[in-house]
Short mmCIF file of C-alpha atoms in Angstrom, two decimals:
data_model
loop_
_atom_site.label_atom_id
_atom_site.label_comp_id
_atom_site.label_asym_id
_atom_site.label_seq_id
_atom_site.Cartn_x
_atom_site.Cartn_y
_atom_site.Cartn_z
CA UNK A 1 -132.10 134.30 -257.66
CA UNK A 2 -130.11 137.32 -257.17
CA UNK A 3 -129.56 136.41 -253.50
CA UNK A 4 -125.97 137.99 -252.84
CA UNK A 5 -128.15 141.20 -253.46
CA UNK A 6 -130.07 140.43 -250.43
CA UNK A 7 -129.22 142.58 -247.51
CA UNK A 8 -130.65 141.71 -243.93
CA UNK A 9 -131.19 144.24 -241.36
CA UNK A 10 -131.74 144.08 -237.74
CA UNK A 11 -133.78 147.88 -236.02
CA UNK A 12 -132.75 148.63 -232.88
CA UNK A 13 -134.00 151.51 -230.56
CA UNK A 14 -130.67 153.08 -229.46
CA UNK A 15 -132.90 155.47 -226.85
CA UNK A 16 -134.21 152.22 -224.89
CA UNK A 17 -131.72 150.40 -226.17
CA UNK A 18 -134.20 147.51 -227.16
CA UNK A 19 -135.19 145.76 -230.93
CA UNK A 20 -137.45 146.54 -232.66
CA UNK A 21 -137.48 144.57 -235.66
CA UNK A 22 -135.10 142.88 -238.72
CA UNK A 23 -135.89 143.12 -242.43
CA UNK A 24 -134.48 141.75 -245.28
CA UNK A 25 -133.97 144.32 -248.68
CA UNK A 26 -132.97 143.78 -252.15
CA UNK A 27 -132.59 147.47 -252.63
CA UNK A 28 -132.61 150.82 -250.48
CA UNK A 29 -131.38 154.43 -250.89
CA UNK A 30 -128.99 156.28 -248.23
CA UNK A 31 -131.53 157.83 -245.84
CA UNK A 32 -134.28 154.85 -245.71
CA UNK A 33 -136.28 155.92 -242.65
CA UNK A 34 -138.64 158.75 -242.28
CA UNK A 35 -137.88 161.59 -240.41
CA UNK A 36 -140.06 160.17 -237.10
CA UNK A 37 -138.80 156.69 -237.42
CA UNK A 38 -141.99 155.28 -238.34
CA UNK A 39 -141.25 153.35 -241.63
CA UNK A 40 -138.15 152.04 -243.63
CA UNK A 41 -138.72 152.23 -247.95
CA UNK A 42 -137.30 148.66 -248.67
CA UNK A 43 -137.34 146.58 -251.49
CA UNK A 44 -139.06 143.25 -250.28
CA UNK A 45 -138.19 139.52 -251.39
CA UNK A 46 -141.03 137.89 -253.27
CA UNK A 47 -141.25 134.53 -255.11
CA UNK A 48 -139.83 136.58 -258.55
CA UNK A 49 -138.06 139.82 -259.06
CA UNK A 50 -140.81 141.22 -261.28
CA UNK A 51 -142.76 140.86 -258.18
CA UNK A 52 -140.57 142.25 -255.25
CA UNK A 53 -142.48 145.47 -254.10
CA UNK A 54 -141.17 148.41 -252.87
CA UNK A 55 -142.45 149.20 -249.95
CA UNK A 56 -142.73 151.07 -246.68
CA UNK A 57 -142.06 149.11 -243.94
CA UNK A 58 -143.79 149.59 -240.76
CA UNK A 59 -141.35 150.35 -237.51
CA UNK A 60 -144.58 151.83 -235.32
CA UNK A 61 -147.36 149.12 -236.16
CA UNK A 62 -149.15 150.59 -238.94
CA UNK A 63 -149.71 148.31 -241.87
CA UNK A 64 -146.82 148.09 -244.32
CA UNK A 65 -147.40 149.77 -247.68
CA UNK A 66 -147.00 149.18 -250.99
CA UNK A 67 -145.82 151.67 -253.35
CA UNK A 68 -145.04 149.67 -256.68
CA UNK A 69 -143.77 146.35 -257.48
CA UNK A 70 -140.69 145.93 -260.01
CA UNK A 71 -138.93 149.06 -258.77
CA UNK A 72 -136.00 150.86 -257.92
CA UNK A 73 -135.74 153.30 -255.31
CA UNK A 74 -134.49 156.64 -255.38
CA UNK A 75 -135.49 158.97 -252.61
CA UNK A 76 -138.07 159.62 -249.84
CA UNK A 77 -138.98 163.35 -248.72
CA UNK A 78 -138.08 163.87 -244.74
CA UNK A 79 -141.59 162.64 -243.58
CA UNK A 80 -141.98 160.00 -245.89
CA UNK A 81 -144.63 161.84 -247.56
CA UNK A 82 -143.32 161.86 -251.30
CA UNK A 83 -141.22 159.36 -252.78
CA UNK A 84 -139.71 158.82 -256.31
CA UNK A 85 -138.55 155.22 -258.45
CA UNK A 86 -137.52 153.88 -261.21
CA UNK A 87 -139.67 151.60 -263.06
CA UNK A 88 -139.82 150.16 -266.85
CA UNK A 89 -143.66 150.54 -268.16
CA UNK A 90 -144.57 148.47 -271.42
CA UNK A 91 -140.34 148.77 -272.23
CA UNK A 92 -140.03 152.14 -271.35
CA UNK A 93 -137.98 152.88 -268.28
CA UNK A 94 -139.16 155.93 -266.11
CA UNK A 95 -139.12 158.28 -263.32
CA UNK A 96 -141.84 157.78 -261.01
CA UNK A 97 -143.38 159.83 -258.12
CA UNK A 98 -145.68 158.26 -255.29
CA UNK A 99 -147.67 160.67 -252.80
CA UNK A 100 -149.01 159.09 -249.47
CA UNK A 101 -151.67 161.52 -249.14
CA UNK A 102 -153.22 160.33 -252.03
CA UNK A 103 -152.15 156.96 -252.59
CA UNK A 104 -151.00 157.82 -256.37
CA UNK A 105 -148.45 157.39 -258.35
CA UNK A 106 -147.43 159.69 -261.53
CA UNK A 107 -144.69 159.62 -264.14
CA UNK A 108 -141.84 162.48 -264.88
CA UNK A 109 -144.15 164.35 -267.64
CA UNK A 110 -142.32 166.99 -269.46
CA UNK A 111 -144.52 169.05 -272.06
CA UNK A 112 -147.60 167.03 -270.78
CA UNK A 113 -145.39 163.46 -271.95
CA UNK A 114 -144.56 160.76 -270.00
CA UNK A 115 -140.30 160.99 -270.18
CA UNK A 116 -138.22 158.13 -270.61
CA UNK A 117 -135.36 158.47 -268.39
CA UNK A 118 -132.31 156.61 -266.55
CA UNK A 119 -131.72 158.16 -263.23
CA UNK A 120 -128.00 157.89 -262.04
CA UNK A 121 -126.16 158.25 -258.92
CA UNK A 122 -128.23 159.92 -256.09
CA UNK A 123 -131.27 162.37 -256.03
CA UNK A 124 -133.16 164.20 -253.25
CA UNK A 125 -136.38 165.98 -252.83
CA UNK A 126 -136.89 168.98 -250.76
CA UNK A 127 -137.95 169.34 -247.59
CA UNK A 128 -141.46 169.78 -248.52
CA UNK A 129 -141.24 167.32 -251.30
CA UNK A 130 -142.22 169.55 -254.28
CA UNK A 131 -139.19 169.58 -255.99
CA UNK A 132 -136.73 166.87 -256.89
CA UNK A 133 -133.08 166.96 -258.09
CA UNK A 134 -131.20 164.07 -259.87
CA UNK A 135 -128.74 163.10 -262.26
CA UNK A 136 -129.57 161.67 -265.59
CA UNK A 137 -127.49 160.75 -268.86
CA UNK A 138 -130.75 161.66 -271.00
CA UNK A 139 -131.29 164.93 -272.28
CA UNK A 140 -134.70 166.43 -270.77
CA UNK A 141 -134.78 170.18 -271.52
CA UNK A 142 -133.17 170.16 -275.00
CA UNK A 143 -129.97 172.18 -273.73
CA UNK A 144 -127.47 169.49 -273.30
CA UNK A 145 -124.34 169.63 -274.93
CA UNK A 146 -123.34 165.92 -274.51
CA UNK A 147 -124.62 162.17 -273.05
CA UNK A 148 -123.02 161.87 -269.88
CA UNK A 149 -124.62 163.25 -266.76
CA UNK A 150 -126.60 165.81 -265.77
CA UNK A 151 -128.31 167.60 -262.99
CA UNK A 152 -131.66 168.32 -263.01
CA UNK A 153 -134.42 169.63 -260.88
CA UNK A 154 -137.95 168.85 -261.15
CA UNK A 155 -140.95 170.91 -259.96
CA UNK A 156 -143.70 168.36 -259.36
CA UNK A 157 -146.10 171.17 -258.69
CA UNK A 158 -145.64 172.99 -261.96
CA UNK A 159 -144.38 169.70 -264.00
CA UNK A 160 -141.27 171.70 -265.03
CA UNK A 161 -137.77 170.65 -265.14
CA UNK A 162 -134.54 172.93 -265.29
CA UNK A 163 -131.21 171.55 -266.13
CA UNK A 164 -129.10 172.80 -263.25
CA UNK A 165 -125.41 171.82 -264.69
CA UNK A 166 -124.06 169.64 -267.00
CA UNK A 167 -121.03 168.30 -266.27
CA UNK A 168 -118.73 167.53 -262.44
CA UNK A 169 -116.60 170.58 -262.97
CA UNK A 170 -120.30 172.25 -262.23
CA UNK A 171 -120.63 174.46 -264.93
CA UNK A 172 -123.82 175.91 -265.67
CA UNK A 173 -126.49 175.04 -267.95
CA UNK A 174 -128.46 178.28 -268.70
#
């Protein structure tokens, strides 16, 4: 099923000029690798789509590992240390954030809630990975003057969100 969305992908080395490795992906965002070439976030084939993880795959012989199953990627921090999804919970699709440090993975809160949200188009964290900026058609903060998309920025320390503009002519929101 769903196999013209498979994409296969051969690593090369271009310093030694020598391969490394080939992977196949349902899914992937446009920077995939971490910043020191040790992994690639994929989306990995499994016998159903409800049970192709998302994953980082190992380029430097680490194990592989798993960040959630039945997901859509988003966006990876430089290292690799913080990365954010899509995922529908008991019908309820939301915006997802997984640390490596701790092995956990939390939802968008806003006002101590788990938000229901459709991310759109492409998002990035900072360089640290504490804040994250996307688009979205829902209205998080309250201040939106219409449904079509918007650019937000989450604080994941603070669990805040700011809406930065609302519409592509870039006017402000506050």
């Amino acid at each position: 099923a769903h196999v013209a969305d498979l994409a296969l992908h051969f690593v090369h080395d271009l310093a030694t000029k020598t391969y490394v490795t080939n992977f196949s992906s349902f899914g992937s965002i446009p920077q995939p690798f971490t910043a020191d070439d040790s992994a690639v976030l994929i989306t990995a084939s499994a016998p159903t789509i409800s049970e192709r993880p998302l994953l980082l795959f190992s380029l430097d012989g680490s194990p592989n590992e798993i960040i959630a199953t039945n997901a859509s990627p988003f966006a990876m921090s430089l290292y690799g240390s913080k990365i954010a999804y899509q995922k529908t919970v008991d019908g309820v699709r939301g915006l997802y954030f997984y640390d490596r440090t701790t092995k956990i993975s939390t939802p968008l809160t806003i006002v101590g809630a788990n938000a229901a949200v459709r991310v759109s188009g492409n998002s990035a964290f900072s360089i640290d990975g504490r804040f994250f900026t996307f688009l979205a058609t829902s209205d998080l903060t309250g201040n939106a003057s219409h449904s079509f998309n918007k650019l937000y920025t989450y604080d994941k320390l603070l669990k805040t969100i700011r809406l930065v503009c609302q519409n592509a002519a870039a006017h402000m929101a506050d």
